[in-house]
C-alpha positions as a LaTeX table, in Angstrom:
\begin{tabular}{lrrr}
\hline
Residue & $x$ (\AA) & $y$ (\AA) & $z$ (\AA) \\
\hline
Met1 & 89.93 & 91.55 & 119.35 \\
Gly2 & 92.61 & 92.85 & 116.82 \\
Lys3 & 96.38 & 93.56 & 117.45 \\
His4 & 97.58 & 97.10 & 117.36 \\
Phe5 & 99.82 & 98.25 & 114.58 \\
Gly6 & 103.12 & 97.87 & 116.48 \\
Glu7 & 102.63 & 94.30 & 117.72 \\
Leu8 & 101.42 & 93.03 & 114.52 \\
Ala9 & 104.60 & 90.72 & 113.89 \\
Lys10 & 106.68 & 89.09 & 116.47 \\
Ile11 & 110.22 & 89.28 & 115.44 \\
Arg12 & 112.54 & 86.92 & 117.25 \\
Gly13 & 115.87 & 88.01 & 118.56 \\
Leu14 & 115.26 & 91.93 & 118.18 \\
Ile15 & 116.00 & 93.67 & 121.58 \\
Thr16 & 114.69 & 97.15 & 121.83 \\
Tyr17 & 115.46 & 99.61 & 124.71 \\
Lys18 & 113.51 & 102.64 & 125.40 \\
Leu19 & 114.57 & 105.74 & 127.80 \\
Ser20 & 112.01 & 107.71 & 128.88 \\
Pro21 & 111.88 & 111.59 & 127.63 \\
His22 & 112.17 & 112.69 & 131.00 \\
Glu23 & 115.08 & 110.78 & 131.90 \\
Gln24 & 117.33 & 111.91 & 128.92 \\
Arg25 & 119.96 & 114.81 & 129.25 \\
Ala26 & 119.58 & 116.55 & 125.96 \\
Tyr27 & 122.61 & 118.97 & 126.63 \\
Ala28 & 124.53 & 116.90 & 128.67 \\
Gly29 & 128.29 & 117.97 & 127.99 \\
Ala30 & 126.99 & 120.32 & 125.16 \\
Ile31 & 129.23 & 123.06 & 126.18 \\
Ser32 & 132.31 & 121.16 & 128.15 \\
Asn33 & 132.48 & 118.57 & 125.25 \\
Gly34 & 130.39 & 120.48 & 122.17 \\
Leu35 & 131.90 & 123.79 & 121.41 \\
Pro36 & 135.63 & 122.36 & 121.63 \\
Asn37 & 134.39 & 119.57 & 119.28 \\
Ile38 & 133.04 & 122.13 & 116.98 \\
Phe39 & 136.27 & 124.33 & 116.80 \\
Arg40 & 138.38 & 121.07 & 116.33 \\
Arg41 & 136.38 & 120.05 & 113.10 \\
Phe42 & 136.41 & 123.67 & 111.76 \\
Arg43 & 140.21 & 123.57 & 112.05 \\
Glu44 & 140.20 & 120.18 & 110.29 \\
Asn45 & 137.98 & 120.76 & 107.30 \\
Val46 & 138.40 & 124.80 & 106.83 \\
Phe47 & 141.43 & 123.90 & 104.23 \\
Arg48 & 139.42 & 121.38 & 102.66 \\
Val49 & 135.92 & 123.69 & 102.18 \\
Ala50 & 137.16 & 126.99 & 102.23 \\
Pro51 & 139.37 & 127.16 & 98.62 \\
Pro52 & 136.55 & 126.17 & 96.39 \\
Phe53 & 134.17 & 128.67 & 97.72 \\
Ile54 & 137.21 & 131.30 & 97.20 \\
Val55 & 137.75 & 130.30 & 94.09 \\
Gly56 & 134.03 & 130.29 & 93.08 \\
Tyr57 & 133.55 & 133.84 & 94.40 \\
Leu58 & 136.53 & 135.22 & 92.83 \\
Val59 & 135.29 & 133.50 & 89.17 \\
Tyr60 & 131.73 & 134.81 & 89.91 \\
Glu61 & 132.75 & 138.65 & 90.94 \\
Gly62 & 135.23 & 138.46 & 87.28 \\
Val63 & 132.36 & 136.89 & 85.48 \\
Asp64 & 129.65 & 139.41 & 86.93 \\
Arg65 & 132.71 & 142.49 & 86.50 \\
Glu66 & 132.90 & 141.82 & 82.79 \\
His67 & 129.28 & 141.34 & 82.11 \\
His68 & 128.79 & 144.78 & 83.51 \\
Arg69 & 131.72 & 145.96 & 81.19 \\
Arg70 & 130.34 & 144.30 & 78.20 \\
Thr71 & 126.51 & 145.46 & 78.72 \\
Arg72 & 127.62 & 149.45 & 78.75 \\
Lys73 & 127.04 & 151.28 & 76.09 \\
Asn74 & 130.31 & 153.29 & 74.17 \\
Pro75 & 130.02 & 156.74 & 74.46 \\
Ala76 & 132.18 & 157.13 & 71.71 \\
Asp77 & 129.94 & 155.34 & 69.22 \\
Tyr78 & 127.27 & 158.17 & 69.89 \\
Glu79 & 129.42 & 161.26 & 69.31 \\
Asn80 & 128.67 & 162.24 & 65.97 \\
Asp81 & 124.54 & 161.87 & 66.82 \\
Glu82 & 122.56 & 165.12 & 67.00 \\
\hline
\end{tabular}
């Protein structure tokens, strides 16, 4: 009959390897290699990533504080109202 979807074309020179999911070790070396790698990457990138976030936070807080100050009513404007 017809060919299956994965066998529609024959590509020459392409080699594929497959490993059964039951033979893979998904978490092999996760603690012994993974955790030290996470700490190393954090140390290498913290000074590159943190300053823009800190500056952005300070700008946001300053603008938010100024917005609240400007939108507040001035009590001196209403002293003579009855």
